[in-house]
Coordinates of C-alpha atoms (C1' of nucleotides) in Angstrom, one line a residue:
Chain X
M1 CA 288.1 74.0 218.0
A2 CA 288.0 73.0 214.4
V3 CA 291.0 73.5 212.1
E4 CA 289.4 76.3 210.1
T5 CA 288.9 78.4 213.1
L6 CA 292.6 78.4 213.8
Q7 CA 293.7 79.6 210.3
H8 CA 292.3 81.7 207.6
Q9 CA 293.5 79.6 204.7
A10 CA 294.6 76.1 204.6
S11 CA 298.1 75.1 205.1
M12 CA 299.8 71.8 204.5
D13 CA 300.2 70.8 208.1
A14 CA 299.1 67.5 209.5
R15 CA 295.9 68.6 211.1
D16 CA 294.3 69.3 207.7
A17 CA 294.5 65.7 206.7
E18 CA 291.9 64.7 209.3
V19 CA 289.2 66.9 207.9
A20 CA 287.3 66.0 204.7
R21 CA 287.2 68.8 202.2
P22 CA 285.2 69.4 199.0
K23 CA 287.2 68.8 195.8
V24 CA 287.5 71.3 193.0
A25 CA 286.7 70.5 189.4
V26 CA 286.3 72.5 186.2
D27 CA 283.7 71.9 183.5
T28 CA 283.6 73.6 180.2
V29 CA 280.6 74.5 178.0
L30 CA 282.2 74.6 174.6
F31 CA 280.3 76.3 171.8
A32 CA 280.7 76.3 168.1
I33 CA 278.6 77.2 165.1
E34 CA 278.0 74.5 162.6
G35 CA 275.6 74.9 159.8
E36 CA 273.5 77.8 161.1
R37 CA 273.1 75.9 164.4
L38 CA 274.7 76.7 167.8
K39 CA 276.2 73.5 169.1
C40 CA 278.0 72.4 172.2
Y41 CA 280.3 69.6 172.9
L42 CA 279.4 66.8 175.2
V43 CA 281.2 63.7 176.4
Q44 CA 279.6 60.5 177.6
L45 CA 280.7 59.4 181.1
T46 CA 282.0 55.9 181.7
A47 CA 282.3 55.8 185.5
G48 CA 280.4 56.7 188.6
A49 CA 276.7 56.9 189.2
A50 CA 276.3 59.1 186.1
A51 CA 277.9 56.5 183.8
G52 CA 276.3 56.6 180.4
K53 CA 275.0 60.1 180.8
W54 CA 276.3 63.1 178.8
A55 CA 278.2 65.9 180.4
F56 CA 280.5 68.8 179.7
P57 CA 284.2 67.8 179.5
G58 CA 285.9 68.5 182.8
G59 CA 287.6 67.0 185.8
L60 CA 289.3 67.6 189.0
V61 CA 291.8 70.4 189.4
R62 CA 295.3 69.3 190.4
V63 CA 297.5 70.9 192.9
G64 CA 299.7 73.5 191.3
E65 CA 297.7 74.3 188.3
T66 CA 295.4 77.3 187.7
L67 CA 291.7 76.9 187.0
D68 CA 292.3 78.0 183.4
E69 CA 295.1 75.4 183.0
A70 CA 292.9 72.7 184.4
A71 CA 290.1 73.5 182.0
R72 CA 292.5 73.6 179.1
R73 CA 294.1 70.3 180.1
E74 CA 290.7 68.6 180.3
L75 CA 289.7 69.9 176.9
E76 CA 293.0 68.8 175.4
D77 CA 292.5 65.3 177.0
A78 CA 288.8 65.0 176.0
A79 CA 288.9 66.4 172.5
S80 CA 292.5 67.3 171.5
L81 CA 291.6 71.0 171.6
R82 CA 294.1 73.7 172.1
D83 CA 294.3 77.5 171.8
L84 CA 290.6 78.2 172.2
Y85 CA 288.9 81.0 174.0
L86 CA 288.0 80.3 177.6
E87 CA 286.3 82.4 180.2
Q88 CA 285.3 81.5 183.7
L89 CA 281.5 81.5 184.2
F90 CA 280.5 80.7 187.7
S91 CA 281.2 78.2 190.5
F92 CA 278.7 75.6 191.4
G93 CA 279.0 74.3 194.9
D94 CA 275.8 72.6 195.9
P95 CA 277.0 69.5 197.8
S96 CA 274.3 67.4 196.2
R97 CA 275.2 68.3 192.6
D98 CA 277.3 65.2 192.5
P99 CA 275.7 62.4 194.5
G100 CA 279.1 60.6 194.9
A101 CA 281.0 63.4 196.6
H102 CA 281.1 67.0 197.4
V103 CA 282.7 68.5 194.3
V104 CA 282.7 72.3 193.7
S105 CA 282.8 72.8 189.9
V106 CA 284.1 76.0 188.3
G107 CA 282.2 76.4 185.1
Y108 CA 283.9 77.7 182.0
L109 CA 282.6 79.0 178.8
G110 CA 284.6 78.0 175.7
L111 CA 284.4 79.1 172.1
I112 CA 285.9 77.6 169.0
D113 CA 285.5 78.6 165.4
D114 CA 285.7 75.1 164.0
A115 CA 283.7 72.3 165.4
G116 CA 285.7 69.9 163.2
A117 CA 288.8 70.5 165.4
A118 CA 287.4 68.4 168.2
I119 CA 288.6 64.9 168.1
S120 CA 287.1 62.6 170.6
R121 CA 289.8 60.0 171.1
S122 CA 289.9 60.1 174.9
R123 CA 289.9 56.9 176.8
K124 CA 288.3 58.7 179.6
Y125 CA 285.0 59.0 177.9
A126 CA 282.8 56.6 176.0
A127 CA 282.1 59.2 173.3
G128 CA 282.3 62.9 172.5
R129 CA 280.3 64.8 170.0
W130 CA 278.5 68.1 169.2
F131 CA 274.9 68.5 170.1
E132 CA 272.5 71.2 169.0
V133 CA 272.1 73.5 172.0
A134 CA 268.3 73.6 171.5
R135 CA 268.2 69.8 171.7
L136 CA 270.6 68.7 174.4
P137 CA 270.1 65.2 175.9
A138 CA 269.6 64.8 179.7
L139 CA 272.9 65.9 181.3
A140 CA 274.7 64.5 184.3
Y141 CA 275.1 66.3 187.6
D142 CA 273.9 69.9 187.5
H143 CA 275.2 70.4 184.0
S144 CA 272.0 71.6 182.6
I145 CA 272.2 74.6 185.0
I146 CA 275.7 75.3 183.9
A147 CA 274.5 75.1 180.3
E148 CA 271.9 77.8 181.0
Y149 CA 274.5 80.1 182.6
A150 CA 276.9 79.6 179.7
L151 CA 274.2 80.3 177.1
R152 CA 273.1 83.4 178.9
R153 CA 276.6 84.7 179.2
L154 CA 277.3 84.1 175.5
K155 CA 274.2 85.9 174.4
S156 CA 274.9 88.8 176.8
K157 CA 278.5 89.2 175.7
L158 CA 277.6 89.1 172.0
E159 CA 275.8 92.4 172.6
Y160 CA 278.7 94.4 174.1
T161 CA 282.0 92.7 173.3
N162 CA 283.8 91.4 170.2
I163 CA 283.5 87.9 171.6
A164 CA 282.0 86.7 168.3
C165 CA 285.6 86.7 166.8
N166 CA 286.1 83.3 168.6
L167 CA 283.2 81.7 166.8
L168 CA 284.2 82.8 163.3
P169 CA 287.0 82.0 161.0
P170 CA 289.7 84.8 160.6
T171 CA 288.0 86.1 157.5
F172 CA 284.2 86.4 157.0
S173 CA 281.5 88.3 155.2
F174 CA 279.1 90.6 156.9
A175 CA 276.3 88.2 156.2
E176 CA 278.1 85.5 158.0
L177 CA 278.6 87.7 161.0
E178 CA 275.0 88.6 161.1
E179 CA 273.9 85.0 160.7
L180 CA 276.1 84.1 163.7
Y181 CA 274.3 86.8 165.8
A182 CA 270.9 85.7 164.7
T183 CA 271.7 82.1 165.4
V184 CA 273.0 82.7 168.9
L185 CA 270.4 85.2 169.9
E186 CA 267.6 83.2 168.4
R187 CA 266.0 86.2 166.8
P188 CA 266.2 87.9 163.4
L189 CA 268.2 91.0 163.1
D190 CA 267.6 93.9 160.8
R191 CA 270.4 93.7 158.3
R192 CA 271.0 97.4 157.9
N193 CA 270.7 98.3 161.6
F194 CA 273.0 95.4 162.5
R195 CA 275.6 96.6 160.0
R196 CA 275.4 100.2 161.4
R197 CA 275.8 99.0 165.0
I198 CA 278.7 96.7 164.3
M199 CA 280.5 99.3 162.2
A200 CA 279.9 102.0 164.9
M201 CA 281.8 99.8 167.3
G202 CA 284.8 99.9 165.0
L203 CA 285.8 96.3 165.6
L204 CA 286.2 95.2 162.0
K205 CA 288.7 95.9 159.3
R206 CA 287.8 95.5 155.7
L207 CA 290.0 93.1 153.7
P208 CA 290.9 93.6 150.1
G209 CA 289.3 90.4 148.6
K210 CA 285.7 89.5 147.8
R211 CA 283.7 86.4 148.6
R212 CA 282.4 85.1 145.3
G213 CA 279.0 83.3 145.5
A214 CA 275.9 82.7 143.5
H215 CA 275.1 86.4 143.7
R216 CA 276.6 89.8 144.4
P217 CA 280.1 89.3 145.9
A218 CA 280.5 90.2 149.6
A219 CA 283.3 92.2 151.1
L220 CA 285.5 90.3 153.5
Y221 CA 286.2 91.4 157.0
A222 CA 288.3 90.5 160.0
F223 CA 288.3 91.5 163.6
R224 CA 290.9 94.2 164.4
Q225 CA 291.5 92.5 167.8
R226 CA 291.3 88.8 168.4
S227 CA 291.3 89.4 172.1
V228 CA 288.0 89.9 173.7
Q229 CA 287.2 93.3 175.1
A230 CA 284.2 95.2 176.1
I231 CA 283.0 98.1 173.9
E232 CA 282.1 101.4 175.5
M233 CA 281.7 100.1 179.0
L234 CA 281.2 102.8 181.5
Chain T
M1 CA 296.8 56.1 184.8
A2 CA 295.9 58.8 187.2
V3 CA 292.7 58.8 189.2
E4 CA 291.1 61.6 187.3
T5 CA 291.4 59.8 184.0
L6 CA 289.2 57.0 185.3
Q7 CA 286.4 59.2 186.5
H8 CA 284.8 62.4 185.6
Q9 CA 284.1 63.7 189.0
A10 CA 285.6 62.6 192.3
S11 CA 284.0 59.9 194.3
M12 CA 284.8 58.9 197.9
D13 CA 286.6 55.7 197.1
A14 CA 290.0 54.9 198.5
R15 CA 292.1 55.9 195.5
D16 CA 291.3 59.6 196.0
A17 CA 292.9 59.8 199.3
E18 CA 296.3 59.2 197.7
V19 CA 296.2 62.3 195.5
A20 CA 296.6 65.8 197.0
R21 CA 293.8 68.2 195.9
P22 CA 293.4 71.9 196.1
K23 CA 291.1 73.1 198.9
V24 CA 288.1 75.4 198.4
A25 CA 287.6 78.6 200.4
V26 CA 285.2 81.5 200.2
D27 CA 286.2 85.1 200.8
T28 CA 283.7 88.0 201.0
V29 CA 284.2 91.6 200.1
L30 CA 281.6 93.3 202.2
F31 CA 280.7 96.8 201.4
A32 CA 278.8 99.4 203.4
I33 CA 278.3 103.2 203.1
E34 CA 279.3 105.2 206.1
G35 CA 279.5 108.9 206.1
E36 CA 279.6 109.5 202.4
R37 CA 282.4 107.0 202.1
L38 CA 282.3 103.5 200.6
K39 CA 283.9 101.1 203.1
C40 CA 284.7 97.5 203.2
Y41 CA 285.2 95.1 206.1
L42 CA 288.6 93.6 206.8
V43 CA 289.9 91.2 209.4
Q44 CA 293.4 90.8 210.6
L45 CA 294.9 87.4 210.3
T46 CA 296.5 85.6 213.3
A47 CA 298.0 82.5 211.7
G48 CA 300.0 81.4 208.7
A49 CA 302.5 83.2 206.7
A50 CA 300.1 86.1 206.3
A51 CA 299.7 86.6 210.1
G52 CA 299.2 90.3 210.9
K53 CA 298.0 91.2 207.5
W54 CA 294.5 92.3 206.7
A55 CA 292.2 90.2 204.5
F56 CA 288.5 89.7 203.7
P57 CA 286.7 87.4 206.0
G58 CA 286.5 83.9 204.7
G59 CA 287.7 80.4 205.2
L60 CA 287.5 76.8 204.0
V61 CA 284.3 75.3 202.7
R62 CA 283.1 72.3 204.6
V63 CA 281.8 69.1 203.1
G64 CA 278.0 69.3 202.8
E65 CA 277.5 73.1 202.7
T66 CA 276.9 75.2 199.6
L67 CA 279.3 78.0 198.8
D68 CA 276.8 80.6 199.8
E69 CA 276.3 78.9 203.2
A70 CA 280.1 78.8 203.7
A71 CA 280.3 82.5 203.0
R72 CA 277.4 83.3 205.4
R73 CA 278.9 81.1 208.1
E74 CA 282.2 82.8 207.9
L75 CA 280.6 86.3 208.0
E76 CA 278.6 85.2 211.0
D77 CA 281.7 83.9 212.7
A78 CA 283.9 86.9 211.8
A79 CA 281.5 89.7 212.5
S80 CA 278.2 88.3 213.8
L81 CA 276.5 89.3 210.5
R82 CA 273.4 87.6 209.2
D83 CA 270.8 88.2 206.5
L84 CA 272.9 90.3 204.2
Y85 CA 273.0 90.4 200.5
L86 CA 275.6 88.0 199.0
E87 CA 276.5 87.4 195.4
Q88 CA 279.2 85.2 193.9
L89 CA 281.9 87.1 192.2
F90 CA 284.6 85.0 190.7
S91 CA 286.8 82.1 191.6
F92 CA 290.5 82.6 192.1
G93 CA 292.6 79.5 191.5
D94 CA 296.2 80.6 191.1
P95 CA 298.2 78.0 193.0
S96 CA 300.6 80.7 194.2
R97 CA 297.9 83.0 195.6
D98 CA 298.4 81.4 199.0
P99 CA 302.0 80.4 199.5
G100 CA 301.1 77.9 202.2
A101 CA 298.8 75.6 200.1
H102 CA 296.8 75.5 196.9
V103 CA 293.5 77.0 197.9
V104 CA 290.9 77.9 195.3
S105 CA 289.0 80.9 196.7
V106 CA 285.4 81.6 195.6
G107 CA 285.1 85.4 195.9
Y108 CA 281.8 86.9 197.1
L109 CA 280.4 90.4 197.0
G110 CA 278.5 91.3 200.2
L111 CA 276.4 94.4 200.9
I112 CA 274.9 95.7 204.1
D113 CA 273.0 98.8 204.9
D114 CA 274.5 99.4 208.4
A115 CA 278.2 99.2 209.0
G116 CA 277.5 99.3 212.7
A117 CA 275.9 95.8 212.5
A118 CA 279.4 94.3 212.2
I119 CA 280.7 93.1 215.6
S120 CA 284.2 91.9 215.5
R121 CA 284.3 89.5 218.4
S122 CA 285.8 86.5 216.6
R123 CA 288.6 84.6 218.2
K124 CA 289.7 83.6 214.8
Y125 CA 291.0 87.1 213.9
A126 CA 293.1 89.6 215.8
A127 CA 290.8 92.4 214.7
G128 CA 288.1 93.4 212.3
R129 CA 287.0 96.8 211.1
W130 CA 285.8 99.0 208.2
F131 CA 288.3 100.6 205.9
E132 CA 287.7 103.2 203.3
V133 CA 287.8 101.5 199.9
A134 CA 290.0 104.2 198.5
R135 CA 292.5 103.7 201.3
L136 CA 292.9 100.0 201.9
P137 CA 295.9 98.6 203.6
A138 CA 298.1 96.0 202.0
L139 CA 296.1 92.8 201.8
A140 CA 297.0 89.2 202.3
Y141 CA 297.0 86.6 199.5
D142 CA 295.5 87.9 196.3
H143 CA 292.8 89.8 198.1
S144 CA 293.6 93.1 196.4
I145 CA 292.7 91.5 193.1
I146 CA 289.4 90.2 194.6
A147 CA 288.8 93.7 195.9
E148 CA 289.1 95.1 192.3
Y149 CA 286.6 92.5 191.0
A150 CA 284.2 93.3 193.7
L151 CA 284.3 97.0 193.2
R152 CA 283.9 96.7 189.5
R153 CA 280.9 94.4 189.9
L154 CA 279.3 96.8 192.4
K155 CA 279.7 99.8 190.1
S156 CA 278.5 97.9 187.2
K157 CA 275.4 96.5 188.9
L158 CA 274.4 99.9 190.3
E159 CA 273.8 100.9 186.7
Y160 CA 271.3 98.3 185.7
T161 CA 269.9 96.6 188.8
N162 CA 268.2 97.7 192.1
I163 CA 271.2 96.4 194.0
A164 CA 271.5 99.7 195.8
C165 CA 268.6 98.6 198.0
N166 CA 271.0 96.5 200.0
L167 CA 273.2 99.5 200.9
L168 CA 270.4 101.8 202.1
P169 CA 268.0 101.7 205.0
P170 CA 264.4 100.6 204.2
T171 CA 263.4 104.3 203.9
F172 CA 265.4 107.0 202.4
S173 CA 265.2 110.3 200.5
F174 CA 266.1 110.8 196.9
A175 CA 269.1 112.8 197.8
E176 CA 270.4 109.9 199.9
L177 CA 270.0 107.6 197.0
E178 CA 271.8 109.9 194.7
E179 CA 274.6 110.4 197.2
L180 CA 275.0 106.6 197.3
Y181 CA 275.4 106.4 193.6
A182 CA 277.8 109.3 193.4
T183 CA 279.9 107.8 196.2
V184 CA 280.1 104.4 194.7
L185 CA 280.6 105.5 191.1
E186 CA 283.1 108.2 192.2
R187 CA 281.6 110.8 189.9
P188 CA 279.0 113.5 190.3
L189 CA 275.5 112.9 188.9
D190 CA 273.1 115.4 187.6
R191 CA 270.3 115.5 190.1
R192 CA 267.5 115.9 187.6
N193 CA 268.7 113.3 185.1
F194 CA 269.4 110.9 187.9
R195 CA 265.9 111.3 189.3
R196 CA 264.4 110.8 185.8
R197 CA 266.4 107.6 185.2
I198 CA 265.6 106.1 188.5
M199 CA 261.9 106.9 188.3
A200 CA 261.8 105.5 184.8
M201 CA 263.0 102.2 186.2
G202 CA 260.0 102.1 188.5
L203 CA 261.9 100.6 191.3
L204 CA 260.7 103.0 194.0
K205 CA 257.5 103.6 195.8
R206 CA 256.8 106.9 197.5
L207 CA 256.0 106.8 201.2
P208 CA 253.6 109.1 203.0
G209 CA 256.0 110.8 205.4
K210 CA 258.6 113.5 204.9
R211 CA 262.2 113.8 206.0
R212 CA 262.5 117.0 208.0
G213 CA 265.8 118.8 207.8
A214 CA 267.3 122.2 207.8
H215 CA 265.6 123.0 204.5
R216 CA 262.8 121.9 202.4
P217 CA 261.5 118.5 203.5
A218 CA 262.3 115.6 201.3
A219 CA 259.8 112.9 200.2
L220 CA 260.6 109.4 201.5
Y221 CA 261.0 106.4 199.3
A222 CA 261.5 102.7 199.6
F223 CA 262.4 100.0 197.0
R224 CA 259.4 98.1 195.7
Q225 CA 261.5 94.9 195.7
R226 CA 264.2 94.1 198.2
S227 CA 265.4 91.3 196.0
V228 CA 268.0 92.2 193.4
Q229 CA 266.9 92.0 189.8
A230 CA 268.1 93.4 186.5
I231 CA 266.2 96.1 184.8
E232 CA 265.3 95.9 181.1
M233 CA 267.9 93.2 180.4
L234 CA 267.6 91.9 176.9
Chain W
dC1 C1' 269.5 90.5 128.1
dT2 C1' 266.4 89.5 131.7
dA3 C1' 264.8 87.7 136.1
dG4 C1' 266.2 86.7 140.6
dT5 C1' 268.9 87.2 144.7
dT6 C1' 272.1 89.1 147.8
dT7 C1' 274.9 93.2 149.1
dG8 C1' 275.3 97.6 150.7
dC9 C1' 273.9 102.5 151.6
dG10 C1' 270.6 105.9 153.1
dT11 C1' 266.3 108.1 155.1
dC12 C1' 263.0 109.3 158.6
dA13 C1' 260.4 109.4 162.8
dA14 C1' 260.4 108.1 167.6
dT15 C1' 262.8 107.6 171.6
dT16 C1' 266.6 108.3 174.7
dT17 C1' 270.3 111.1 176.7
dG18 C1' 272.8 115.0 178.4
dA19 C1' 272.9 119.8 179.9
dC20 C1' 270.7 123.2 182.3
dG21 C1' 266.8 126.8 184.2
dC22 C1' 263.4 127.8 187.3
dT23 C1' 260.0 127.3 191.0
dT24 C1' 258.8 125.6 195.6
dA25 C1' 259.2 124.7 200.6
dG26 C1' 261.0 125.2 204.9
dC27 C1' 264.5 127.3 208.1
dG28 C1' 267.0 131.1 210.4
dT29 C1' 267.5 135.7 211.4
dA30 C1' 266.7 140.6 211.3
Chain J
dT1 C1' 256.7 139.2 209.6
dA2 C1' 259.5 139.3 205.7
dC3 C1' 263.7 138.3 203.6
dG4 C1' 267.5 135.5 202.2
dC5 C1' 269.6 130.9 202.0
dT6 C1' 269.5 126.2 200.6
dA7 C1' 267.9 121.8 199.2
dA8 C1' 263.9 119.7 196.8
dG9 C1' 261.5 118.9 192.8
dC10 C1' 259.7 119.8 188.0
dG11 C1' 260.4 121.0 183.2
dT12 C1' 262.7 122.3 178.7
dC13 C1' 265.6 121.8 174.7
dA14 C1' 269.0 120.1 171.4
dA15 C1' 271.9 116.2 170.3
dA16 C1' 272.5 111.5 169.9
dT17 C1' 270.7 106.9 169.4
dT18 C1' 267.4 103.5 167.9
dG19 C1' 264.0 101.0 165.1
dA20 C1' 261.6 100.5 160.7
dC21 C1' 262.0 100.5 156.0
dG22 C1' 263.2 101.9 150.8
dC23 C1' 266.1 101.3 147.1
dA24 C1' 270.0 100.9 144.0
dA25 C1' 274.1 98.1 142.8
dA26 C1' 276.4 93.7 141.7
dC27 C1' 276.4 89.4 140.3
dT28 C1' 274.6 84.6 138.5
dA29 C1' 271.7 81.7 136.0
dG30 C1' 268.9 80.9 132.1

DNA sequence: CTAGTTTGCGTCAATTTGACGCTTAGCGTA
DNA sequence: TACGCTAAGCGTCAAATTGACGCAAACTAG
């Protein structure tokens, strides 16, 4: 009788050591807006069969840390990033997703308001930089599938949550917010209907100042809540 | 320098064996409707610190199988169940969720149309039976959190997918469908508006026969598609 | 002061949603 | 057989929401 028929969950006793088990990794699809383009951060792998290919920053989960902590640790290591929005996406467990070993990857969606904050100084990777989402290079492992999940989740959550606050600076004009939506959703929005919808959600607060530009000055706004929450969910 | 800073994903080389890694398990929250009550299937653990407690059927993932396969294998083992609807929920990675070891659990939502199909003859568990969702016993590990996720997902997906087809027999009356919704959502539905909404989605096909009962006979319906898909998602 | 551009508010019809009334069909019983 | 009961099934109406679009206000550049 195999070990797992004797116990529901694993315990640290000696019998476990004899059975090979899949490992657990986290991989984060990190998005940012840069110049009216949605971008995501990729790192270039240095080791393994996928060396030279691009992938999302990630790595194996250590004993004693949560999945979120693992994802944050890997982002800090890979790009010196801290305090960003992270949300678990989906877990990818196909044993052939990594030809080298059976690794279950917990995919994460990450958002940051400033692409410039990412500093690729990790010795773990050959390089790290932002790519336009519409023009990603070939990705290692099953990361192109993870990318699809992440993009779908981001688009979906834009519609019914205040998740956009994590892609914008603390203060912004309505036009900037609308541009963000149009960029991510890849479709034009009616300016007036968009304003009505957003205002009806009551997420924003108007700030005193004005944004001066080449034309009529725009009112400044900020999100009431910086924490993500659903609007009018049943 | 630790192993994981040298490689992105794990490989099977010798250095890995030196580092303890979290294990991966799957746990499935299986729902069924029985007598106007939403129920879920629990098993009673026999081993480990949680022995005697109730939990969702699950176990460690083996090298070479997908997460879905692992979940199906455990359900077959625990309750002789096959060919049911399964959907990945969320992964739970808190290292303290299982006091015995660091086990990352991938939670699954399962649906079956016939609670009677579950046969608890597994030697792995002391017992297995259906519990009313509103009156679950104390659960092992973090399974009460997983239960909350599963119930929320089920309620949510009822609203915009044809997922209900997995909780109903192949043929059913409109009243039975409405009762299912009311039971799961825990609120009364307006019969006429509900019918309009469901018909507008175009999921059902009318069958020739009639359901004879104590009163006016009801038309019989079946789902056009038995595969789950979202309706009118943007 | 004028032309050009962006901001910001408002209107209107079409569609969707929520609340509810009424008829139909079959069963059981007098 | 006819009457009452109950569930099934169809339809109506007002309120709320959505999509399409017009227009004036505010500012800069020349």
